[in-house]
Tab-separated table of C-alpha atoms in Angstrom:
chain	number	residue	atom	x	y	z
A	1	UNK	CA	33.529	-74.057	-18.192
A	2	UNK	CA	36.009	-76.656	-17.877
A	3	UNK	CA	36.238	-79.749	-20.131
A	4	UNK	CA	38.197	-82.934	-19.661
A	5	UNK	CA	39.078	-85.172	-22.357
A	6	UNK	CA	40.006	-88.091	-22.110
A	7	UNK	CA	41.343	-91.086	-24.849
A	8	UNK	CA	39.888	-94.470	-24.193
A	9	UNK	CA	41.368	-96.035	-27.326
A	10	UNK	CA	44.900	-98.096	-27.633
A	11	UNK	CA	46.421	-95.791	-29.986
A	12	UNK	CA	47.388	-91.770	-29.549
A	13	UNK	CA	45.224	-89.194	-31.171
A	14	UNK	CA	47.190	-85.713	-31.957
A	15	UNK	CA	45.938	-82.433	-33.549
A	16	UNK	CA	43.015	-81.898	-31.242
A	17	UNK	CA	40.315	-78.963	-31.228
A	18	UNK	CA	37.694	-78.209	-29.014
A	19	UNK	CA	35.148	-75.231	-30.128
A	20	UNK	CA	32.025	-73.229	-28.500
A	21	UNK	CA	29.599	-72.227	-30.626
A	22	UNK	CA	26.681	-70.174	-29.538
A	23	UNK	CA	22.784	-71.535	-29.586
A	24	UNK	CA	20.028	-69.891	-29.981
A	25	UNK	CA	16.606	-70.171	-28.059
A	26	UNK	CA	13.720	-68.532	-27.548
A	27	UNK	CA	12.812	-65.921	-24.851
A	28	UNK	CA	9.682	-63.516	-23.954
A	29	UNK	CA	9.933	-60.459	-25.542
A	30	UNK	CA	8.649	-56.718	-23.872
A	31	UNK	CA	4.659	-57.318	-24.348
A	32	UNK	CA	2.470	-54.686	-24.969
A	33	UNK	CA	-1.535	-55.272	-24.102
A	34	UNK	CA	-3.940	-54.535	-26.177
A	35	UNK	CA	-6.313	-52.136	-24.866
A	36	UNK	CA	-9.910	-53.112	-26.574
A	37	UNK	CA	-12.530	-51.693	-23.667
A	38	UNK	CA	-13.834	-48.657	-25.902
A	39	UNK	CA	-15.639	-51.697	-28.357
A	40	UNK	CA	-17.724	-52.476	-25.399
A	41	UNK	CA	-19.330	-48.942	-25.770
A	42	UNK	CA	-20.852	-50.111	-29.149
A	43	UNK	CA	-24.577	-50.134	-29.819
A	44	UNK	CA	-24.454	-54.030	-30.848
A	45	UNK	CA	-25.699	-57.311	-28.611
A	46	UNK	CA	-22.861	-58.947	-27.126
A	47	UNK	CA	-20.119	-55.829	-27.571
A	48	UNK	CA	-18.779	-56.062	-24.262
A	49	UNK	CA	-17.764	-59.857	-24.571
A	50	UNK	CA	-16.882	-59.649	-28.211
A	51	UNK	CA	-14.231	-56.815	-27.153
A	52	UNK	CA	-13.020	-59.148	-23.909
A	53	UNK	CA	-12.385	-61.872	-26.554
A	54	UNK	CA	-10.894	-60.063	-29.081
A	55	UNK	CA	-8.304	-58.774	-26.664
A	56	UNK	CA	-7.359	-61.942	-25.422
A	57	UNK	CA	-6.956	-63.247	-28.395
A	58	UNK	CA	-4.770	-60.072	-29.771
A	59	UNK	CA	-2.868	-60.135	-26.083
A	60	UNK	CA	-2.061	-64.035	-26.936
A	61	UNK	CA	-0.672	-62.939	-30.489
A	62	UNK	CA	1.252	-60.022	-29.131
A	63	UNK	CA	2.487	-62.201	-26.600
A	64	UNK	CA	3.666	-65.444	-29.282
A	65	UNK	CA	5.235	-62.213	-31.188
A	66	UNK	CA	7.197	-60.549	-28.769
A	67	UNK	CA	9.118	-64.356	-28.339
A	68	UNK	CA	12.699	-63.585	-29.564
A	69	UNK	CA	15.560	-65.581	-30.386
A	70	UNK	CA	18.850	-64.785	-28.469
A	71	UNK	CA	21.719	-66.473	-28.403
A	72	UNK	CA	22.312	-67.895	-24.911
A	73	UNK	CA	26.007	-68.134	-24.031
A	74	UNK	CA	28.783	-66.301	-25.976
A	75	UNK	CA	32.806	-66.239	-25.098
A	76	UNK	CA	33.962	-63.559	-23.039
A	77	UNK	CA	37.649	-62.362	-23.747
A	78	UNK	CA	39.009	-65.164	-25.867
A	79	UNK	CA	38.929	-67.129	-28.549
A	80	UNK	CA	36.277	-70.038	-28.670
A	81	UNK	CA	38.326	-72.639	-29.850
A	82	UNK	CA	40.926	-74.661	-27.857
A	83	UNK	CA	44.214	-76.806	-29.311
A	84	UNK	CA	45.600	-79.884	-27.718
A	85	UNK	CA	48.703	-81.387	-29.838
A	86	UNK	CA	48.356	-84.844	-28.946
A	87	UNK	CA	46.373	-86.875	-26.544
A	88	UNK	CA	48.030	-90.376	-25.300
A	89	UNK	CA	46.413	-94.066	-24.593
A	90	UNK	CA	44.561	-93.278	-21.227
A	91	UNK	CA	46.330	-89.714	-21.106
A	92	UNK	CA	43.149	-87.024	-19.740
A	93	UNK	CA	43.551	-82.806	-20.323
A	94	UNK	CA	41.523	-80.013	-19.113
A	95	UNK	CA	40.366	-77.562	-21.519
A	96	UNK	CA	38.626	-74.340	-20.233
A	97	UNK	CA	36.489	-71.776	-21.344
A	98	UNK	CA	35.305	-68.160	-19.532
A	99	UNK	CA	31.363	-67.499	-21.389
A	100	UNK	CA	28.834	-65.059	-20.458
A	101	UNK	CA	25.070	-66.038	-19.719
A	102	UNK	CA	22.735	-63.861	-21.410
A	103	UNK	CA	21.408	-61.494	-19.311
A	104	UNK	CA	17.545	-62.413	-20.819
A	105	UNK	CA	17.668	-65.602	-19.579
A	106	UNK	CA	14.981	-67.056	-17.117
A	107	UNK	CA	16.129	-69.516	-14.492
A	108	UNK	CA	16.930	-72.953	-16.753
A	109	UNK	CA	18.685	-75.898	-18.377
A	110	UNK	CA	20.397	-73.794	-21.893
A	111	UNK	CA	22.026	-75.356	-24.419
A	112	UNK	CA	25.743	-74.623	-25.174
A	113	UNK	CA	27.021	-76.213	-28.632
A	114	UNK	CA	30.171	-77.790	-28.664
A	115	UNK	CA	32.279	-79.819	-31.927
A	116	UNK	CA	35.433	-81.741	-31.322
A	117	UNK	CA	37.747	-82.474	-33.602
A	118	UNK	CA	41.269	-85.099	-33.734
A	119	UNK	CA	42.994	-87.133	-35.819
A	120	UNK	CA	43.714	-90.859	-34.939
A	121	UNK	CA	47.090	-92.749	-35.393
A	122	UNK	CA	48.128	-94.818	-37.283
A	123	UNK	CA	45.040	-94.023	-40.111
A	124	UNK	CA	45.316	-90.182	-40.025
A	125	UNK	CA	41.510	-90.087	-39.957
A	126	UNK	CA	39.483	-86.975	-38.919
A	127	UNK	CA	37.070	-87.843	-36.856
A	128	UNK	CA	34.214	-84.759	-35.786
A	129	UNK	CA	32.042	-84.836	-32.400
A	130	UNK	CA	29.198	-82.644	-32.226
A	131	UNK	CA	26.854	-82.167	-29.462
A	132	UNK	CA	24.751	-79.928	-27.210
A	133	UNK	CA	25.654	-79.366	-23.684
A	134	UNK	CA	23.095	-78.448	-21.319
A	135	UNK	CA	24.151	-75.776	-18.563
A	136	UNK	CA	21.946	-75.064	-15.329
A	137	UNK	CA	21.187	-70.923	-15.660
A	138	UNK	CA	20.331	-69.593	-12.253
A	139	UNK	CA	18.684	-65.839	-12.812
A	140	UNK	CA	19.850	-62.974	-11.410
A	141	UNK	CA	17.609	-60.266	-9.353
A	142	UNK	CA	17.702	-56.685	-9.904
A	143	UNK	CA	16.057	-54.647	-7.935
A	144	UNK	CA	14.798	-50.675	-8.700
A	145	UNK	CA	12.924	-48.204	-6.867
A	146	UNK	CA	9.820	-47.664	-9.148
A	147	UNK	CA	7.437	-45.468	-7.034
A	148	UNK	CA	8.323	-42.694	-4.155
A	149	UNK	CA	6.110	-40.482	-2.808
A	150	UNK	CA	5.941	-38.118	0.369
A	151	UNK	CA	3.496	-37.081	2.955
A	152	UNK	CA	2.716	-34.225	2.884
A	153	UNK	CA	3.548	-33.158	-0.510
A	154	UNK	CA	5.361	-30.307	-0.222
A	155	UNK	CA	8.221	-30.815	2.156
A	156	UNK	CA	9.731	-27.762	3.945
A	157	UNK	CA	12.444	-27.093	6.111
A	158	UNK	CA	11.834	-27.591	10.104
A	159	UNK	CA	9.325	-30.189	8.916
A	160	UNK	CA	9.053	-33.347	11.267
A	161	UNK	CA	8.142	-37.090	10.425
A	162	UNK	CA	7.930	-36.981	6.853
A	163	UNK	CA	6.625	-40.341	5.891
A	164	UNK	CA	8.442	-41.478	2.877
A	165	UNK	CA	6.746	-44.128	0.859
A	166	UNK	CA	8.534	-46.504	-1.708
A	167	UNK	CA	7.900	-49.597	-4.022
A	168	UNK	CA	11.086	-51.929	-4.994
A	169	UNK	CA	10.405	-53.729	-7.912
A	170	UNK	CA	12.658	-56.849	-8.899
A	171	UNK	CA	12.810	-56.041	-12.667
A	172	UNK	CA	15.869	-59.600	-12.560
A	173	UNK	CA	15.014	-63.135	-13.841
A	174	UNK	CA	16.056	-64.205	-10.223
A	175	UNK	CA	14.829	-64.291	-6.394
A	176	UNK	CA	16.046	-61.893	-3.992
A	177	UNK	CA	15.159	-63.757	-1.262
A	178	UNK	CA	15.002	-62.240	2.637
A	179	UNK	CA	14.930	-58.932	1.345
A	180	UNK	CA	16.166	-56.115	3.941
A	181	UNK	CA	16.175	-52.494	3.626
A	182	UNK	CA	17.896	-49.942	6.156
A	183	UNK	CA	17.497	-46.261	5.319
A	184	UNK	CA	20.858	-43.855	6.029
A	185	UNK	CA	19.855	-40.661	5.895
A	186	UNK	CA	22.504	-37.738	6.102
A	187	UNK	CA	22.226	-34.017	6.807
A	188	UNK	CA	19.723	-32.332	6.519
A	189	UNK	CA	17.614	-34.983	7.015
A	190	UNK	CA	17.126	-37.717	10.225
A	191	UNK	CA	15.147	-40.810	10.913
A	192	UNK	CA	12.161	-40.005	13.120
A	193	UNK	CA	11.849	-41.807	16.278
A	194	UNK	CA	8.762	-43.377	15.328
A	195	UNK	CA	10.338	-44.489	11.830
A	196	UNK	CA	11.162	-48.223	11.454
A	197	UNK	CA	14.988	-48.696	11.308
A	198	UNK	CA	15.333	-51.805	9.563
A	199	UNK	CA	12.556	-52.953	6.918
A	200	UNK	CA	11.496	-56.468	5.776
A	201	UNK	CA	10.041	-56.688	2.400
A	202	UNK	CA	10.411	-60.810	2.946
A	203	UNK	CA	11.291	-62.470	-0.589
A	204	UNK	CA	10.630	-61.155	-4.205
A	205	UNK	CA	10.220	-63.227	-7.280
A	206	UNK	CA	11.005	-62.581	-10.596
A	207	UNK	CA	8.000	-59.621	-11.111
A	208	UNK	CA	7.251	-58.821	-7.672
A	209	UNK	CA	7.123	-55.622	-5.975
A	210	UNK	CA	7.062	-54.807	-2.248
A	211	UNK	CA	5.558	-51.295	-0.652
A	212	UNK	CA	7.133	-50.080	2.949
A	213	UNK	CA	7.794	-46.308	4.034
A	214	UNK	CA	9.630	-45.177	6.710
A	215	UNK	CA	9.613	-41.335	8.733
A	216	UNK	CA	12.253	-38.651	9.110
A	217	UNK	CA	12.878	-35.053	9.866
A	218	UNK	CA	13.913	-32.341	8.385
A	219	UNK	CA	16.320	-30.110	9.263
A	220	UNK	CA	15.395	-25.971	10.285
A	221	UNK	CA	18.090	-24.457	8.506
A	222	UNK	CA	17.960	-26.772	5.421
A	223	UNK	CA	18.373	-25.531	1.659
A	224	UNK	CA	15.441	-25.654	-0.823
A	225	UNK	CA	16.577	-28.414	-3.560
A	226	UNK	CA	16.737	-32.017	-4.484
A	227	UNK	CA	18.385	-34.511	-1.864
A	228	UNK	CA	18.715	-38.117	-2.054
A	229	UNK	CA	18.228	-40.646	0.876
A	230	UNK	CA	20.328	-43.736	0.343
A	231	UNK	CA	18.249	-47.244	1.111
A	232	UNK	CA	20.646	-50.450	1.558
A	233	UNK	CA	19.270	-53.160	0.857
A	234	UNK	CA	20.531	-56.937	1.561
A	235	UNK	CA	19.180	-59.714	0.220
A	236	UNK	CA	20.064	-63.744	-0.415
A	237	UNK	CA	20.773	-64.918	-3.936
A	238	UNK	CA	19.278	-68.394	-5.372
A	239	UNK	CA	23.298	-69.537	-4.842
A	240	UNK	CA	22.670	-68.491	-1.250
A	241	UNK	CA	24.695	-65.571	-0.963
A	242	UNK	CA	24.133	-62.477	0.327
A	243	UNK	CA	23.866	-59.515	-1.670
A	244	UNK	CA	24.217	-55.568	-1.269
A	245	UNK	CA	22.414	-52.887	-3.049
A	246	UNK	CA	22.183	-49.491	-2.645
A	247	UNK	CA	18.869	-47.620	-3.995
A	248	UNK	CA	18.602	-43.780	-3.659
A	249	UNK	CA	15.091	-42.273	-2.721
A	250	UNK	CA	14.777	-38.223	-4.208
A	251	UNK	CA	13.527	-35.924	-1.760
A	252	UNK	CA	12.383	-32.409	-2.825
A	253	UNK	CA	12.580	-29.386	-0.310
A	254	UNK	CA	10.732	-26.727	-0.961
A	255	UNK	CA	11.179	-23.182	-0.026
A	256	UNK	CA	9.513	-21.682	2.834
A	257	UNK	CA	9.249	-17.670	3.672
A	258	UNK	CA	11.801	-16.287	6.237
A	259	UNK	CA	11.098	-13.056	7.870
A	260	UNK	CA	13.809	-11.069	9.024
A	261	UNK	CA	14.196	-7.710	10.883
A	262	UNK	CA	16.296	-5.064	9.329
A	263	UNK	CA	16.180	-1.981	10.376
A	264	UNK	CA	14.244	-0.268	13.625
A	265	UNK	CA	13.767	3.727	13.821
A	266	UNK	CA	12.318	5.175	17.023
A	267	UNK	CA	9.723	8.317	17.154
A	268	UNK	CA	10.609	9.903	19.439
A	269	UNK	CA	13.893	8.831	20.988
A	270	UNK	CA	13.211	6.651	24.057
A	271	UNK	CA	13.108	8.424	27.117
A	272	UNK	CA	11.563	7.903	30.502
A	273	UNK	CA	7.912	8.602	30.479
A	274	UNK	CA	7.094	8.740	26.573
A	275	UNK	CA	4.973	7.727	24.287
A	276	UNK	CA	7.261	6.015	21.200
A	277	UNK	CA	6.714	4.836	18.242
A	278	UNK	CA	8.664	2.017	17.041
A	279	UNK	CA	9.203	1.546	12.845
A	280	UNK	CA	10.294	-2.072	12.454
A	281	UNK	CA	11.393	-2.757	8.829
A	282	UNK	CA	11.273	-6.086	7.999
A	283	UNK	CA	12.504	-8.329	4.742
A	284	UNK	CA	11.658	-11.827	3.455
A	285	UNK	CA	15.345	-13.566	2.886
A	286	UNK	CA	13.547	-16.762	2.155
A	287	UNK	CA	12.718	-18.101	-1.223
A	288	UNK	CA	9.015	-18.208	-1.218
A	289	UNK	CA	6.623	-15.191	-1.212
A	290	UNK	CA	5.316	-14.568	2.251
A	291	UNK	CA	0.980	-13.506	2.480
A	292	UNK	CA	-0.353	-11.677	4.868
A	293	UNK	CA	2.503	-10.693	7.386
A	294	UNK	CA	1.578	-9.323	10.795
A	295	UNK	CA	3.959	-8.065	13.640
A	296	UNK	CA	2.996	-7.644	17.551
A	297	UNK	CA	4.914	-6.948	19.935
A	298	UNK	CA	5.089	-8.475	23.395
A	299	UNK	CA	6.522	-6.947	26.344
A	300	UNK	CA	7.403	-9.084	29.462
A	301	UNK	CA	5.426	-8.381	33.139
A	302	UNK	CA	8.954	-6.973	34.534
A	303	UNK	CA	9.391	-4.637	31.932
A	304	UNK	CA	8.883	-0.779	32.331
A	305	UNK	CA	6.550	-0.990	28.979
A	306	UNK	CA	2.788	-0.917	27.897
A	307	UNK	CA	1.682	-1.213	24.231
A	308	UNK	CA	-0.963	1.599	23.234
A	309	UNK	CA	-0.617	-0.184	19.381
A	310	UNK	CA	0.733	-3.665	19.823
A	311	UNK	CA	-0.170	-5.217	16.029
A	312	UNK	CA	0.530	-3.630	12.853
A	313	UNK	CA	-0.239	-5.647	8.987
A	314	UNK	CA	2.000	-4.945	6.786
A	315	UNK	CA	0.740	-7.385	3.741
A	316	UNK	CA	2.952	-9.415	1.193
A	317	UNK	CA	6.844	-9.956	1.019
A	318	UNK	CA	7.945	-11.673	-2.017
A	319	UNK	CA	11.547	-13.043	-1.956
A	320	UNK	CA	13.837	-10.316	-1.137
A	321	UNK	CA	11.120	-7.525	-0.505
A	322	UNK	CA	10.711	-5.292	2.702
A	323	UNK	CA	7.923	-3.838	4.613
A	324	UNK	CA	7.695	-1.668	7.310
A	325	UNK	CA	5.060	-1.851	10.384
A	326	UNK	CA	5.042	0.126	13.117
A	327	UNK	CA	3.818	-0.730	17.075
A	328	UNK	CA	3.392	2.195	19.933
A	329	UNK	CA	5.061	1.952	23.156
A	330	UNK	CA	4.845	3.737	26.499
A	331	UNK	CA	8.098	4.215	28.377
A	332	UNK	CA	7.458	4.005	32.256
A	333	UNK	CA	8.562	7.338	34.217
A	334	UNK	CA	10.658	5.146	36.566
A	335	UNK	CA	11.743	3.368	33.952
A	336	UNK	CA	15.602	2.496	34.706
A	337	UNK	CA	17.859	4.071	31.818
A	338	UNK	CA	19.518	0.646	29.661
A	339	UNK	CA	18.347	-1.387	26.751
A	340	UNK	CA	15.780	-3.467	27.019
A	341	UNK	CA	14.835	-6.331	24.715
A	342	UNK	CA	11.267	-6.744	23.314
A	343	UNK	CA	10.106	-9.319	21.506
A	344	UNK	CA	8.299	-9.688	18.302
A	345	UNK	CA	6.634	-12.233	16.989
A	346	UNK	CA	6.079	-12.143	13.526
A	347	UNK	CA	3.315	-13.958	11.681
A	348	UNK	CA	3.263	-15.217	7.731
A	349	UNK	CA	0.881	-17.251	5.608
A	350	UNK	CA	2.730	-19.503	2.630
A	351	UNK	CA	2.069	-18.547	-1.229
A	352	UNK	CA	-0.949	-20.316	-1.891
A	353	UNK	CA	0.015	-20.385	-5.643
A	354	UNK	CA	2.633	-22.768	-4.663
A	355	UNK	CA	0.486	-24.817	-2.669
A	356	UNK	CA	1.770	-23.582	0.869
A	357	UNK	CA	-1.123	-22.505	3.243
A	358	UNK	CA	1.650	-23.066	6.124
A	359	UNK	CA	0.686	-20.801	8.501
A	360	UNK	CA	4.921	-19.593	9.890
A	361	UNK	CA	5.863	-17.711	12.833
A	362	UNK	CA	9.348	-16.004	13.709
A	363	UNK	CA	10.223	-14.671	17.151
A	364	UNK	CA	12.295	-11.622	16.938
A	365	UNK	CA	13.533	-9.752	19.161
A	366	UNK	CA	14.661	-5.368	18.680
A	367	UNK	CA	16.322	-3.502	21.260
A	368	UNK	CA	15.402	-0.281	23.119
A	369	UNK	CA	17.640	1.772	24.738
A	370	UNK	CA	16.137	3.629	27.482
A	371	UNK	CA	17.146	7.627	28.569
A	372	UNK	CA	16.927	9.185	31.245
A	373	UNK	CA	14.449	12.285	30.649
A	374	UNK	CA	16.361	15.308	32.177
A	375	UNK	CA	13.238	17.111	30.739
A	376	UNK	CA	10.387	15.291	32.735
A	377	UNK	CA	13.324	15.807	35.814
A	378	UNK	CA	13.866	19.308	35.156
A	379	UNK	CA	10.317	19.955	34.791
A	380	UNK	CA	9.549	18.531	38.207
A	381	UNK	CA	12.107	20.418	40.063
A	382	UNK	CA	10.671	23.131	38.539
A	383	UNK	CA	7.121	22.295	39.995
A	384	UNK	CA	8.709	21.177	43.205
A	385	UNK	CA	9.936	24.462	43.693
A	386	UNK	CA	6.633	26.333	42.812
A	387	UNK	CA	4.704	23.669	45.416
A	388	UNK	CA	7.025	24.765	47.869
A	389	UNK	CA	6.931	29.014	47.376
A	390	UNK	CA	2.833	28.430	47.618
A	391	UNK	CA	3.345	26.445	50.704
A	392	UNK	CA	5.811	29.078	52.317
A	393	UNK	CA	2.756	31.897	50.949
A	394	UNK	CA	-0.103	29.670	52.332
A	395	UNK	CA	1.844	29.425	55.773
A	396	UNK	CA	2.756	33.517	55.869
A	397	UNK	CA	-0.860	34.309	54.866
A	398	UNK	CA	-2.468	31.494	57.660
A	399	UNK	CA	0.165	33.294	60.296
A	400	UNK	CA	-0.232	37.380	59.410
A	401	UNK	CA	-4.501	36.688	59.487
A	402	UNK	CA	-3.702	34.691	63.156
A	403	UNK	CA	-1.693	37.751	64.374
A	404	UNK	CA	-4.390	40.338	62.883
């Protein structure tokens, strides 16, 4: 605040003091309600409107109560008293003051007391000037995130448009006026393509609170834990200028069951033309129990493969537990001798104690490497060679009973 003085008298005045002295008015307090609905329940005529008027009445005292006296304007990093030595005929000085509004105050007209002080020439009398000044209080908004919630609930990883819900409250004594909100989420954690990118909540009031929501995705590989999702909002000011806030939404992500395969053991070894059994031992590196895990194995057309067992339970995998299943395979006899890939797809139900009736499934895939089955060959040649001494006997015998 800046005051000018200025002498309009014919003579000089000298030893001149301006001070600021804080006022005190009256403000609304924090009310509390009173809550009076249970008197309605009484067995007496008229309960119900006797309880409605009681609590008005109470609500009107609580309210008159709650009023507070603050002080509205104090100094800020000074004294609160300025000196001029002497002020001449017609002479005018500037005399300034830094104060702080009280942050309680509504939008207003607030008085600021003020008491000046000089001595006149040639008399050496003290004269005193007290008054009020009235200063124009414009309120300031504030605005909070007061309600988030998700759908669905339980947020896991690999989980796609999320719809985020949120409620900005402007808990100031000003208007935020054009009110815009742009959500920036970062890793793990993108705006869907059917999410709004910029939101407009219009203008908020002293009191008022706006609802909007917006969608993102989540990433597959992203940690169980608490995240935040920055919102930045931009509104106008009752001065007219533009403002920047940043409010953080919390997002919870849960943890989700991840099957893994850890270990495969064939019975027998792989060869052309046998029946195997494949062991597949499996472990849950995720940090929620899987329920209910199945495996089954799927071979492709082009492979030399058919499954005589292709499914195999194996039951629940809390976090960090194994289980073993096993699935039967028949090798081909002109099966070519390499590794061949076979897939698995593995199937897992959520904990339900956590809420999670997610029903997951994780493509695997284990590797089997094919022999050739000197055996089966060896065995063959052997039979070829038999075939061929009974066809040389069958021919000898057919000839000797022609020539007899």
């Amino acid at each position: 605040m800046r005051f000018t003085l200025e002498n309009t008298g014919a003579e000089p005045v000298k030893a001149l003091s301006l001070k600021i002295s804080s006022y005190k008015v009256p403000v609304q307090g924090e009310i509390k309600n009173v809550d009076l609905s249970a008197l309605s329940q009484l067995p007496a005529q008229g309960s119900e409107q006797l309880s409605q008027s009681l609590q008005d009445a109470l609500n009107g005292i609580m309210a008159q109560l709650a009023k507070q006296n603050i002080e509205a304007f104090l100094p800020i990093g000074e004294d609160n008293v300025k000196y001029l030595s002497e002020l001449q005929p017609g002479e005018k000085a500037t005399l300034e003051f830094r104060i702080k509004a009280n942050e309680k105050l509504e939008n207003g007209i607030y008085p600021l007391r003020i008491e000046l002080k000089y001595i006149t020439e040639p008399n050496e009398k003290e004269i005193t000037d007290e008054r009020l000044v009235g200063i124009d209080v414009t309120g300031r908004a504030q605005l909070i995130l007061s309600k988030v919630s998700t759908s669905p609930g339980k947020i896991i990883p690999g989980t796609d448009n999320v719809e985020v819900d949120f409620q900005v409250d402007n808990v100031g004594t000003g208007t935020a006026r054009t009110v815009i909100v742009k959500p920036m989420p970062g890793w793990p954690f993108s705006l869907s393509e059917s999410s709004e990118q910029v939101i407009g909540l219009g203008s908020l009031g002293k009191g008022d609170s706006a609802h909007s929501s917006f969608k993102i995705n989540v990433a597959e590989n992203a940690s169980s834990g608490t995240y935040e999702i920055p919102l930045l909002i931009t509104y106008t000011n009752d001065l007219g200028m533009e403002k920047n806030v940043t409010l953080k939404v919390p997002i919870i992500i849960g943890a989700k069951p991840n099957i893994e395969v850890v270990g495969v053991d064939f019975a027998p070894e792989p060869l052309q033309g046998e029946r195997v059994k494949v062991y597949i031992k499996l472990k849950n590196t995720g940090g929620e129990k899987a329920t209910s895990v199945l495996i089954e194995g799927v071979v492709k057309a082009d492979q030399p493969f058919s499954l005589d067992k292709r499914t195999d339970y194996i039951g629940d995998l809390a976090p960090g537990a194994t289980g073993e299943g096993v699935i039967v395979l028949r090798i081909d006899g002109n099966a070519i001798p390499k590794d061949y890939n076979i897939q698995l797809r593995i199937r897992a139900v959520g904990d339900p104690a956590q809420g999670d009736d997610n029903v997951y499934v994780f493509e695997r895939t284990v590797t089997i490497a094919v022999k050739e089955n000197t055996k089966t060959q060896t065995n063959l040649r052997n039979l070829a060679i038999v075939i061929g001494v009974l066809v040389i006997i069958a021919v000898l015998y057919t000839y000797r009973k022609r020539s007899s």
